[in-house]
């Protein structure tokens, strides 16, 4: 069941031009270092057994790092239908870290995947009640067609990468 | 041509030449994307129904939601200000900027801030304002107004923008491609965001219970404006309030599909400001974010500016359900050709703009472009909240008519048979009373046709009533369909058939395109139907197009009076002209008492829909004419009603090889193509249809069109004659027995 959900999430990600790496918690640090381009900045992931401490990602973020980093790493939740990241705003700076660098790497627990927007809205309702009341549903890289043809990487990231923790 | 008509014609001609191509490319591209994306899901209609229910409920409960959001935003630590009008909103916003000693402000795209011209107010107060949506930035650099709700710079091509930027900015290298331009604008605007003292956004939705604003973008600029500076001002029309986050799913799934054919927008931000995200102070680049001081300030400005009055107005209220996706503009053939600088008012553009402009800027602004809505109804299916946009436009046109004082009133008042009061201009009166004109023209044919076509008469018609002399006039027939039918001897089988139908002879069929009426009678009889014919009364379509609602109501009542006895007798009503069927099914509920309208709507059929039904129920298709190569153009309103599929199914059943057009509309739209101020636009729109057919090599095919107007437009643009589907499939004359 879990594998099937991850497969469908990966399919949707692929449709949104988002790469997907599947990894178990134990192999996370190496897998992440393979994915991130330096310099990289991140915020604490707050996932059991998984941390940015053993990686090349700098924490905490500074304005300079936001400007200069190639990669920003945050924890996200996922929506299977569209390959969407749900980025919850926090005091550590998940929102700007997911927004300013050229690439955003979202780390998602398989157990944090929800099928569709409807289920996500229900969950967010609970989160809002608990005080975590700002989130961004981000699908793929930022884009615009305002200058004619579609161009990726406008005010937000140009590339997006998902790291799915299959055993979490 | 009157000076006013000449001015309009010149403006449209200019825009067709300068902006038409870019607008066409951009709007038709996103419109095609909408069809493509919607085709992948079968629950779009359910989502639209749900979205509409939520908006209906929210507008009903608006005062309560304002209080709820005030409490929730204040509980979060922000402020809510309900601004009565533009001046009030601008005063408040300027005071916020001054209280922060703000020198710079960056904005994400917001039509509501365009509505109040907040940039001017801020700049007067010494605040430097930068638009961060790249389309809006282009428009700001060009010092122009947006031409589209979603794509403010849809009227500019890549080359136009390159020329603009290269002239305006001192760049190291000449900018050429979309990529160059995007990167340059992103970097330029990005610096502004990092330096900004205040960030300003709109809000696509505001969830009252949690004080959450939803921002829908693809670029990410709204997120940056909202969270980078310590002060965030969100400006939203008061109609953007929705009860809670639970109501979010249908809008999340609909808005980007409707706007641009995306499954979901790249960013759906749900921010409950002041947000927890740390302020990013680029002046202290090495200060870690998690230790930065967080003294965020948030102001939600809810703008009334006429919306409360719109809410109390039974006809304009629906406008407030609008989620500003621009689908009505993209699906509008006229908009596709001329864009929002013609098809828009002071701020809003496209089909729904009439309602907005009438509500927030008043009738003068709405009147400027209201006639560009031809009532084709293609926007009705496009709208994600099912707003009846053509009806809003009709109502506004009616109100504009009543407020105008035209010089020829003395001439027509008392002479015209319509129920509308003085003030309606002569051109509108002429087309609105087409039924009377046709009756007179037929009674005096062929003299009337000769006289109407005579050069000096055409000149007078053009000068006085704005009937363009380049357009062929309909040719009235001396023997009407009703006369022909009544002079026939009844069939031997009359009264024995299983089905009885009454044919509704619309004005065109009765007086002009009589052959299609005869073909309909032959077809139905050949398929075993006992046919009666109703008297010819104008359905109300003609006056509705002119915004003459009182006359349309009178027409509708007369038609219903004439059809009621047939309905009492259990007969089905068959209409030939799709726009009349649309009147029966869509508009009569606004014109007649509910039950009466409902009975007529439920028992009326378009003729080919009826033929389809007969064949499905066992009628013999072999009595009809089949086989052959045809090029078919359906009709806008027929497509909105989803009855075009029946014509195509009958063609398939009868082994026709069909090439079908898929452009939104032929551009003729009843009276529109006759009007001198719109003639060139009508032809420009029509050429898209002609080009499509020509590209499909249809020159050896029979041209078939369902609507009288489409027929006229096609015959004027292509070398072949065009015919109605029922004339194509009708049995040959000699096979029908006992006609006189």
PDB file of C-alpha atoms in Angstrom, chain B residues 325-597:
ATOM      1  CA  UNK B 325      -9.828  33.583 -13.307  1.00  0.00           C
ATOM      2  CA  UNK B 326     -10.276  35.293 -16.677  1.00  0.00           C
ATOM      3  CA  UNK B 327     -11.861  32.221 -18.303  1.00  0.00           C
ATOM      4  CA  UNK B 328     -14.777  34.321 -19.552  1.00  0.00           C
ATOM      5  CA  UNK B 329     -12.342  36.519 -21.431  1.00  0.00           C
ATOM      6  CA  UNK B 330     -10.345  33.624 -22.823  1.00  0.00           C
ATOM      7  CA  UNK B 331     -13.444  31.847 -24.118  1.00  0.00           C
ATOM      8  CA  UNK B 332     -14.856  35.016 -25.708  1.00  0.00           C
ATOM      9  CA  UNK B 333     -14.285  35.280 -29.438  1.00  0.00           C
ATOM     10  CA  UNK B 334     -14.391  39.066 -29.401  1.00  0.00           C
ATOM     11  CA  UNK B 335     -11.954  39.251 -26.503  1.00  0.00           C
ATOM     12  CA  UNK B 336      -9.619  36.819 -28.257  1.00  0.00           C
ATOM     13  CA  UNK B 337      -9.353  39.273 -31.128  1.00  0.00           C
ATOM     14  CA  UNK B 338      -9.384  42.676 -29.548  1.00  0.00           C
ATOM     15  CA  UNK B 339      -8.359  42.156 -25.894  1.00  0.00           C
ATOM     16  CA  UNK B 340      -9.093  43.986 -22.714  1.00  0.00           C
ATOM     17  CA  UNK B 341      -8.148  47.468 -23.827  1.00  0.00           C
ATOM     18  CA  UNK B 342     -11.341  47.447 -25.903  1.00  0.00           C
ATOM     19  CA  UNK B 343     -13.282  44.809 -23.981  1.00  0.00           C
ATOM     20  CA  UNK B 344     -12.911  46.325 -20.556  1.00  0.00           C
ATOM     21  CA  UNK B 345     -13.514  49.359 -18.435  1.00  0.00           C
ATOM     22  CA  UNK B 346     -11.444  51.398 -16.043  1.00  0.00           C
ATOM     23  CA  UNK B 347     -10.044  48.243 -14.406  1.00  0.00           C
ATOM     24  CA  UNK B 348     -11.809  45.009 -15.249  1.00  0.00           C
ATOM     25  CA  UNK B 349     -11.748  43.244 -18.596  1.00  0.00           C
ATOM     26  CA  UNK B 350     -13.641  40.472 -20.351  1.00  0.00           C
ATOM     27  CA  UNK B 351     -17.179  39.177 -19.973  1.00  0.00           C
ATOM     28  CA  UNK B 352     -17.549  39.593 -16.224  1.00  0.00           C
ATOM     29  CA  UNK B 353     -16.057  43.095 -16.404  1.00  0.00           C
ATOM     30  CA  UNK B 354     -19.404  44.662 -17.223  1.00  0.00           C
ATOM     31  CA  UNK B 355     -20.799  43.568 -13.883  1.00  0.00           C
ATOM     32  CA  UNK B 356     -17.690  44.723 -12.018  1.00  0.00           C
ATOM     33  CA  UNK B 357     -17.474  48.071 -13.736  1.00  0.00           C
ATOM     34  CA  UNK B 358     -21.187  48.730 -13.317  1.00  0.00           C
ATOM     35  CA  UNK B 359     -20.831  47.941  -9.617  1.00  0.00           C
ATOM     36  CA  UNK B 360     -17.597  49.679  -8.719  1.00  0.00           C
ATOM     37  CA  UNK B 361     -17.151  52.448 -11.290  1.00  0.00           C
ATOM     38  CA  UNK B 362     -20.690  53.013 -12.519  1.00  0.00           C
ATOM     39  CA  UNK B 363     -22.662  52.750 -15.735  1.00  0.00           C
ATOM     40  CA  UNK B 364     -20.523  55.043 -17.868  1.00  0.00           C
ATOM     41  CA  UNK B 365     -17.510  52.790 -17.523  1.00  0.00           C
ATOM     42  CA  UNK B 366     -19.602  49.667 -18.155  1.00  0.00           C
ATOM     43  CA  UNK B 367     -21.368  51.219 -21.169  1.00  0.00           C
ATOM     44  CA  UNK B 368     -18.104  51.819 -23.006  1.00  0.00           C
ATOM     45  CA  UNK B 369     -17.592  48.146 -23.820  1.00  0.00           C
ATOM     46  CA  UNK B 370     -20.784  46.376 -22.824  1.00  0.00           C
ATOM     47  CA  UNK B 371     -21.881  45.887 -26.441  1.00  0.00           C
ATOM     48  CA  UNK B 372     -18.817  43.736 -27.115  1.00  0.00           C
ATOM     49  CA  UNK B 373     -20.615  40.915 -25.321  1.00  0.00           C
ATOM     50  CA  UNK B 374     -22.721  39.348 -28.055  1.00  0.00           C
ATOM     51  CA  UNK B 375     -24.492  37.013 -25.643  1.00  0.00           C
ATOM     52  CA  UNK B 376     -23.019  33.963 -27.384  1.00  0.00           C
ATOM     53  CA  UNK B 377     -22.832  32.334 -23.925  1.00  0.00           C
ATOM     54  CA  UNK B 378     -19.530  30.539 -24.495  1.00  0.00           C
ATOM     55  CA  UNK B 379     -18.346  31.984 -21.166  1.00  0.00           C
ATOM     56  CA  UNK B 380     -21.206  30.336 -19.290  1.00  0.00           C
ATOM     57  CA  UNK B 381     -19.611  26.894 -19.397  1.00  0.00           C
ATOM     58  CA  UNK B 382     -16.158  28.360 -18.891  1.00  0.00           C
ATOM     59  CA  UNK B 383     -17.015  30.065 -15.609  1.00  0.00           C
ATOM     60  CA  UNK B 384     -15.893  27.956 -12.627  1.00  0.00           C
ATOM     61  CA  UNK B 385     -18.690  29.345 -10.465  1.00  0.00           C
ATOM     62  CA  UNK B 386     -21.417  29.152 -13.115  1.00  0.00           C
ATOM     63  CA  UNK B 387     -22.116  32.858 -13.346  1.00  0.00           C
ATOM     64  CA  UNK B 388     -24.612  33.754 -16.055  1.00  0.00           C
ATOM     65  CA  UNK B 389     -22.355  36.439 -17.498  1.00  0.00           C
ATOM     66  CA  UNK B 390     -24.435  37.132 -20.641  1.00  0.00           C
ATOM     67  CA  UNK B 391     -27.442  37.856 -18.467  1.00  0.00           C
ATOM     68  CA  UNK B 392     -25.476  40.345 -16.370  1.00  0.00           C
ATOM     69  CA  UNK B 393     -24.394  42.013 -19.595  1.00  0.00           C
ATOM     70  CA  UNK B 394     -27.986  42.102 -20.848  1.00  0.00           C
ATOM     71  CA  UNK B 395     -29.172  43.685 -17.616  1.00  0.00           C
ATOM     72  CA  UNK B 396     -26.432  46.307 -17.695  1.00  0.00           C
ATOM     73  CA  UNK B 397     -27.231  47.029 -21.358  1.00  0.00           C
ATOM     74  CA  UNK B 398     -30.872  47.471 -20.431  1.00  0.00           C
ATOM     75  CA  UNK B 399     -29.894  49.907 -17.683  1.00  0.00           C
ATOM     76  CA  UNK B 400     -27.555  51.759 -19.994  1.00  0.00           C
ATOM     77  CA  UNK B 401     -30.375  52.027 -22.556  1.00  0.00           C
ATOM     78  CA  UNK B 402     -32.673  53.500 -19.979  1.00  0.00           C
ATOM     79  CA  UNK B 403     -30.119  56.063 -18.993  1.00  0.00           C
ATOM     80  CA  UNK B 404     -29.318  57.302 -22.493  1.00  0.00           C
ATOM     81  CA  UNK B 405     -30.938  60.214 -24.175  1.00  0.00           C
ATOM     82  CA  UNK B 406     -30.646  59.837 -27.917  1.00  0.00           C
ATOM     83  CA  UNK B 407     -31.443  62.435 -30.527  1.00  0.00           C
ATOM     84  CA  UNK B 408     -33.756  60.243 -32.575  1.00  0.00           C
ATOM     85  CA  UNK B 409     -36.120  59.395 -29.743  1.00  0.00           C
ATOM     86  CA  UNK B 410     -38.774  61.709 -31.059  1.00  0.00           C
ATOM     87  CA  UNK B 411     -38.627  59.845 -34.355  1.00  0.00           C
ATOM     88  CA  UNK B 412     -39.149  56.344 -33.067  1.00  0.00           C
ATOM     89  CA  UNK B 413     -41.052  56.772 -29.858  1.00  0.00           C
ATOM     90  CA  UNK B 414     -44.603  55.657 -30.570  1.00  0.00           C
ATOM     91  CA  UNK B 415     -43.691  54.277 -33.972  1.00  0.00           C
ATOM     92  CA  UNK B 416     -41.838  51.182 -32.809  1.00  0.00           C
ATOM     93  CA  UNK B 417     -43.789  48.290 -31.434  1.00  0.00           C
ATOM     94  CA  UNK B 418     -41.457  47.547 -28.526  1.00  0.00           C
ATOM     95  CA  UNK B 419     -42.200  47.842 -24.851  1.00  0.00           C
ATOM     96  CA  UNK B 420     -39.009  49.635 -23.963  1.00  0.00           C
ATOM     97  CA  UNK B 421     -39.094  53.290 -23.014  1.00  0.00           C
ATOM     98  CA  UNK B 422     -37.407  56.185 -24.769  1.00  0.00           C
ATOM     99  CA  UNK B 423     -33.651  56.322 -24.532  1.00  0.00           C
ATOM    100  CA  UNK B 424     -32.952  53.130 -26.464  1.00  0.00           C
ATOM    101  CA  UNK B 425     -30.890  54.167 -29.448  1.00  0.00           C
ATOM    102  CA  UNK B 426     -32.225  53.763 -32.937  1.00  0.00           C
ATOM    103  CA  UNK B 427     -29.752  51.071 -33.926  1.00  0.00           C
ATOM    104  CA  UNK B 428     -30.815  48.968 -30.971  1.00  0.00           C
ATOM    105  CA  UNK B 429     -34.471  49.605 -31.637  1.00  0.00           C
ATOM    106  CA  UNK B 430     -34.051  48.546 -35.245  1.00  0.00           C
ATOM    107  CA  UNK B 431     -32.392  45.227 -34.390  1.00  0.00           C
ATOM    108  CA  UNK B 432     -34.522  44.717 -31.300  1.00  0.00           C
ATOM    109  CA  UNK B 433     -37.641  44.880 -33.451  1.00  0.00           C
ATOM    110  CA  UNK B 434     -36.331  42.582 -36.157  1.00  0.00           C
ATOM    111  CA  UNK B 435     -39.529  40.507 -36.046  1.00  0.00           C
ATOM    112  CA  UNK B 436     -41.658  43.469 -37.084  1.00  0.00           C
ATOM    113  CA  UNK B 437     -39.153  44.514 -39.703  1.00  0.00           C
ATOM    114  CA  UNK B 438     -39.063  41.010 -41.165  1.00  0.00           C
ATOM    115  CA  UNK B 439     -42.842  40.821 -41.315  1.00  0.00           C
ATOM    116  CA  UNK B 440     -42.997  44.087 -43.185  1.00  0.00           C
ATOM    117  CA  UNK B 441     -40.077  43.110 -45.433  1.00  0.00           C
ATOM    118  CA  UNK B 442     -41.690  39.821 -46.356  1.00  0.00           C
ATOM    119  CA  UNK B 443     -45.076  41.375 -47.057  1.00  0.00           C
ATOM    120  CA  UNK B 444     -43.509  43.826 -49.472  1.00  0.00           C
ATOM    121  CA  UNK B 445     -40.872  41.510 -51.006  1.00  0.00           C
ATOM    122  CA  UNK B 446     -39.265  41.690 -53.520  1.00  0.00           C
ATOM    123  CA  UNK B 447     -39.640  45.480 -53.469  1.00  0.00           C
ATOM    124  CA  UNK B 448     -38.376  45.624 -49.875  1.00  0.00           C
ATOM    125  CA  UNK B 449     -35.246  43.661 -50.768  1.00  0.00           C
ATOM    126  CA  UNK B 450     -34.564  45.827 -53.769  1.00  0.00           C
ATOM    127  CA  UNK B 451     -35.157  48.985 -51.770  1.00  0.00           C
ATOM    128  CA  UNK B 452     -33.043  47.818 -48.846  1.00  0.00           C
ATOM    129  CA  UNK B 453     -30.163  46.983 -51.148  1.00  0.00           C
ATOM    130  CA  UNK B 454     -30.361  50.211 -53.106  1.00  0.00           C
ATOM    131  CA  UNK B 455     -27.240  52.340 -52.568  1.00  0.00           C
ATOM    132  CA  UNK B 456     -28.884  55.464 -51.185  1.00  0.00           C
ATOM    133  CA  UNK B 457     -30.981  53.418 -48.737  1.00  0.00           C
ATOM    134  CA  UNK B 458     -27.855  51.655 -47.508  1.00  0.00           C
ATOM    135  CA  UNK B 459     -26.223  55.018 -46.934  1.00  0.00           C
ATOM    136  CA  UNK B 460     -29.192  56.241 -44.918  1.00  0.00           C
ATOM    137  CA  UNK B 461     -29.353  52.991 -42.932  1.00  0.00           C
ATOM    138  CA  UNK B 462     -25.670  53.305 -42.163  1.00  0.00           C
ATOM    139  CA  UNK B 463     -25.842  56.929 -41.159  1.00  0.00           C
ATOM    140  CA  UNK B 464     -29.024  56.785 -39.122  1.00  0.00           C
ATOM    141  CA  UNK B 465     -29.023  53.275 -37.703  1.00  0.00           C
ATOM    142  CA  UNK B 466     -25.408  52.179 -38.071  1.00  0.00           C
ATOM    143  CA  UNK B 467     -26.147  49.218 -40.361  1.00  0.00           C
ATOM    144  CA  UNK B 468     -22.860  48.625 -42.134  1.00  0.00           C
ATOM    145  CA  UNK B 469     -23.229  48.788 -45.889  1.00  0.00           C
ATOM    146  CA  UNK B 470     -20.484  46.215 -46.435  1.00  0.00           C
ATOM    147  CA  UNK B 471     -22.732  43.518 -44.943  1.00  0.00           C
ATOM    148  CA  UNK B 472     -25.324  41.753 -47.140  1.00  0.00           C
ATOM    149  CA  UNK B 473     -28.836  42.150 -45.799  1.00  0.00           C
ATOM    150  CA  UNK B 474     -31.156  39.208 -45.318  1.00  0.00           C
ATOM    151  CA  UNK B 475     -33.408  38.590 -48.284  1.00  0.00           C
ATOM    152  CA  UNK B 476     -37.056  38.386 -47.266  1.00  0.00           C
ATOM    153  CA  UNK B 477     -39.245  35.773 -48.897  1.00  0.00           C
ATOM    154  CA  UNK B 478     -42.732  36.641 -50.066  1.00  0.00           C
ATOM    155  CA  UNK B 479     -44.180  33.293 -49.030  1.00  0.00           C
ATOM    156  CA  UNK B 480     -43.497  32.719 -45.344  1.00  0.00           C
ATOM    157  CA  UNK B 481     -43.030  29.305 -43.782  1.00  0.00           C
ATOM    158  CA  UNK B 482     -46.317  29.637 -41.903  1.00  0.00           C
ATOM    159  CA  UNK B 483     -48.174  30.576 -45.112  1.00  0.00           C
ATOM    160  CA  UNK B 484     -46.610  27.656 -46.945  1.00  0.00           C
ATOM    161  CA  UNK B 485     -47.485  25.233 -44.182  1.00  0.00           C
ATOM    162  CA  UNK B 486     -51.037  26.433 -43.842  1.00  0.00           C
ATOM    163  CA  UNK B 487     -51.676  26.213 -47.554  1.00  0.00           C
ATOM    164  CA  UNK B 488     -50.620  22.546 -47.675  1.00  0.00           C
ATOM    165  CA  UNK B 489     -53.087  19.763 -47.556  1.00  0.00           C
ATOM    166  CA  UNK B 490     -52.564  17.680 -44.424  1.00  0.00           C
ATOM    167  CA  UNK B 491     -50.802  14.349 -44.775  1.00  0.00           C
ATOM    168  CA  UNK B 492     -52.954  11.259 -45.045  1.00  0.00           C
ATOM    169  CA  UNK B 493     -51.422  10.102 -41.790  1.00  0.00           C
ATOM    170  CA  UNK B 494     -52.185  13.350 -39.941  1.00  0.00           C
ATOM    171  CA  UNK B 495     -53.479  12.644 -36.471  1.00  0.00           C
ATOM    172  CA  UNK B 496     -52.367   8.985 -36.478  1.00  0.00           C
ATOM    173  CA  UNK B 497     -48.727   9.429 -35.565  1.00  0.00           C
ATOM    174  CA  UNK B 498     -47.258   8.303 -32.242  1.00  0.00           C
ATOM    175  CA  UNK B 499     -45.586  11.645 -31.749  1.00  0.00           C
ATOM    176  CA  UNK B 500     -46.853  15.138 -32.273  1.00  0.00           C
ATOM    177  CA  UNK B 501     -44.645  18.154 -32.482  1.00  0.00           C
ATOM    178  CA  UNK B 502     -45.197  21.833 -32.986  1.00  0.00           C
ATOM    179  CA  UNK B 503     -42.553  23.603 -35.005  1.00  0.00           C
ATOM    180  CA  UNK B 504     -41.614  27.023 -33.662  1.00  0.00           C
ATOM    181  CA  UNK B 505     -40.981  29.213 -36.719  1.00  0.00           C
ATOM    182  CA  UNK B 506     -38.421  31.768 -35.683  1.00  0.00           C
ATOM    183  CA  UNK B 507     -38.369  35.084 -37.515  1.00  0.00           C
ATOM    184  CA  UNK B 508     -35.442  34.134 -39.738  1.00  0.00           C
ATOM    185  CA  UNK B 509     -36.897  30.789 -40.719  1.00  0.00           C
ATOM    186  CA  UNK B 510     -40.337  32.213 -41.335  1.00  0.00           C
ATOM    187  CA  UNK B 511     -39.355  35.204 -43.436  1.00  0.00           C
ATOM    188  CA  UNK B 512     -35.840  34.623 -44.741  1.00  0.00           C
ATOM    189  CA  UNK B 513     -34.490  31.068 -44.552  1.00  0.00           C
ATOM    190  CA  UNK B 514     -37.828  29.463 -45.370  1.00  0.00           C
ATOM    191  CA  UNK B 515     -36.257  26.396 -46.974  1.00  0.00           C
ATOM    192  CA  UNK B 516     -34.776  25.192 -43.716  1.00  0.00           C
ATOM    193  CA  UNK B 517     -38.260  25.370 -42.199  1.00  0.00           C
ATOM    194  CA  UNK B 518     -39.717  23.335 -45.034  1.00  0.00           C
ATOM    195  CA  UNK B 519     -36.880  20.830 -44.665  1.00  0.00           C
ATOM    196  CA  UNK B 520     -37.628  20.519 -40.953  1.00  0.00           C
ATOM    197  CA  UNK B 521     -41.284  19.780 -41.662  1.00  0.00           C
ATOM    198  CA  UNK B 522     -40.394  17.181 -44.317  1.00  0.00           C
ATOM    199  CA  UNK B 523     -37.842  15.550 -42.045  1.00  0.00           C
ATOM    200  CA  UNK B 524     -40.092  15.262 -39.044  1.00  0.00           C
ATOM    201  CA  UNK B 525     -42.997  13.987 -41.114  1.00  0.00           C
ATOM    202  CA  UNK B 526     -40.801  11.436 -42.842  1.00  0.00           C
ATOM    203  CA  UNK B 527     -39.759  10.170 -39.416  1.00  0.00           C
ATOM    204  CA  UNK B 528     -43.386   9.674 -38.470  1.00  0.00           C
ATOM    205  CA  UNK B 529     -44.178  12.823 -36.523  1.00  0.00           C
ATOM    206  CA  UNK B 530     -47.447  14.679 -36.830  1.00  0.00           C
ATOM    207  CA  UNK B 531     -46.318  18.297 -37.300  1.00  0.00           C
ATOM    208  CA  UNK B 532     -48.187  21.475 -36.443  1.00  0.00           C
ATOM    209  CA  UNK B 533     -46.807  24.943 -36.798  1.00  0.00           C
ATOM    210  CA  UNK B 534     -47.021  27.773 -34.281  1.00  0.00           C
ATOM    211  CA  UNK B 535     -47.570  31.396 -35.297  1.00  0.00           C
ATOM    212  CA  UNK B 536     -44.365  33.310 -35.930  1.00  0.00           C
ATOM    213  CA  UNK B 537     -43.627  35.496 -32.944  1.00  0.00           C
ATOM    214  CA  UNK B 538     -40.135  36.843 -32.230  1.00  0.00           C
ATOM    215  CA  UNK B 539     -38.778  34.780 -29.301  1.00  0.00           C
ATOM    216  CA  UNK B 540     -37.290  37.789 -27.554  1.00  0.00           C
ATOM    217  CA  UNK B 541     -33.786  36.914 -28.693  1.00  0.00           C
ATOM    218  CA  UNK B 542     -33.483  40.030 -30.836  1.00  0.00           C
ATOM    219  CA  UNK B 543     -34.489  42.546 -28.157  1.00  0.00           C
ATOM    220  CA  UNK B 544     -32.473  40.652 -25.526  1.00  0.00           C
ATOM    221  CA  UNK B 545     -29.371  41.175 -27.648  1.00  0.00           C
ATOM    222  CA  UNK B 546     -30.031  44.877 -27.556  1.00  0.00           C
ATOM    223  CA  UNK B 547     -30.682  44.928 -23.812  1.00  0.00           C
ATOM    224  CA  UNK B 548     -34.400  45.611 -24.301  1.00  0.00           C
ATOM    225  CA  UNK B 549     -35.656  43.356 -21.546  1.00  0.00           C
ATOM    226  CA  UNK B 550     -39.220  44.719 -21.365  1.00  0.00           C
ATOM    227  CA  UNK B 551     -39.707  44.005 -25.056  1.00  0.00           C
ATOM    228  CA  UNK B 552     -38.134  40.574 -24.699  1.00  0.00           C
ATOM    229  CA  UNK B 553     -40.500  39.817 -21.841  1.00  0.00           C
ATOM    230  CA  UNK B 554     -43.475  40.840 -23.939  1.00  0.00           C
ATOM    231  CA  UNK B 555     -42.188  38.646 -26.795  1.00  0.00           C
ATOM    232  CA  UNK B 556     -41.679  35.713 -24.454  1.00  0.00           C
ATOM    233  CA  UNK B 557     -45.197  35.992 -23.137  1.00  0.00           C
ATOM    234  CA  UNK B 558     -46.615  36.057 -26.645  1.00  0.00           C
ATOM    235  CA  UNK B 559     -44.593  32.985 -27.629  1.00  0.00           C
ATOM    236  CA  UNK B 560     -45.648  31.158 -24.474  1.00  0.00           C
ATOM    237  CA  UNK B 561     -49.298  32.062 -25.130  1.00  0.00           C
ATOM    238  CA  UNK B 562     -49.014  30.577 -28.602  1.00  0.00           C
ATOM    239  CA  UNK B 563     -47.207  27.432 -27.456  1.00  0.00           C
ATOM    240  CA  UNK B 564     -49.169  26.693 -24.287  1.00  0.00           C
ATOM    241  CA  UNK B 565     -52.134  25.087 -26.105  1.00  0.00           C
ATOM    242  CA  UNK B 566     -49.696  22.792 -27.929  1.00  0.00           C
ATOM    243  CA  UNK B 567     -48.023  21.858 -24.674  1.00  0.00           C
ATOM    244  CA  UNK B 568     -51.448  21.225 -23.161  1.00  0.00           C
ATOM    245  CA  UNK B 569     -52.090  18.856 -26.066  1.00  0.00           C
ATOM    246  CA  UNK B 570     -48.889  16.974 -25.265  1.00  0.00           C
ATOM    247  CA  UNK B 571     -46.903  18.152 -28.282  1.00  0.00           C
ATOM    248  CA  UNK B 572     -43.142  18.588 -28.240  1.00  0.00           C
ATOM    249  CA  UNK B 573     -41.841  21.993 -29.251  1.00  0.00           C
ATOM    250  CA  UNK B 574     -39.184  21.910 -31.961  1.00  0.00           C
ATOM    251  CA  UNK B 575     -36.992  24.939 -32.657  1.00  0.00           C
ATOM    252  CA  UNK B 576     -34.683  25.338 -35.631  1.00  0.00           C
ATOM    253  CA  UNK B 577     -32.624  28.293 -34.490  1.00  0.00           C
ATOM    254  CA  UNK B 578     -30.339  27.349 -31.561  1.00  0.00           C
ATOM    255  CA  UNK B 579     -30.460  30.840 -30.074  1.00  0.00           C
ATOM    256  CA  UNK B 580     -34.231  30.532 -29.728  1.00  0.00           C
ATOM    257  CA  UNK B 581     -33.894  27.183 -28.002  1.00  0.00           C
ATOM    258  CA  UNK B 582     -31.397  28.917 -25.703  1.00  0.00           C
ATOM    259  CA  UNK B 583     -34.010  31.586 -24.996  1.00  0.00           C
ATOM    260  CA  UNK B 584     -36.543  28.883 -24.077  1.00  0.00           C
ATOM    261  CA  UNK B 585     -34.100  26.917 -21.941  1.00  0.00           C
ATOM    262  CA  UNK B 586     -31.970  29.648 -20.413  1.00  0.00           C
ATOM    263  CA  UNK B 587     -33.526  33.108 -20.512  1.00  0.00           C
ATOM    264  CA  UNK B 588     -37.261  32.476 -20.254  1.00  0.00           C
ATOM    265  CA  UNK B 589     -36.900  31.619 -16.576  1.00  0.00           C
ATOM    266  CA  UNK B 590     -35.903  35.261 -16.153  1.00  0.00           C
ATOM    267  CA  UNK B 591     -38.781  36.529 -18.288  1.00  0.00           C
ATOM    268  CA  UNK B 592     -41.758  34.319 -17.498  1.00  0.00           C
ATOM    269  CA  UNK B 593     -43.341  32.898 -14.416  1.00  0.00           C
ATOM    270  CA  UNK B 594     -41.310  29.918 -13.201  1.00  0.00           C
ATOM    271  CA  UNK B 595     -43.612  26.985 -13.914  1.00  0.00           C
ATOM    272  CA  UNK B 596     -44.529  28.224 -17.335  1.00  0.00           C
ATOM    273  CA  UNK B 597     -40.896  28.693 -18.270  1.00  0.00           C
TER     274      UNK B 597
END
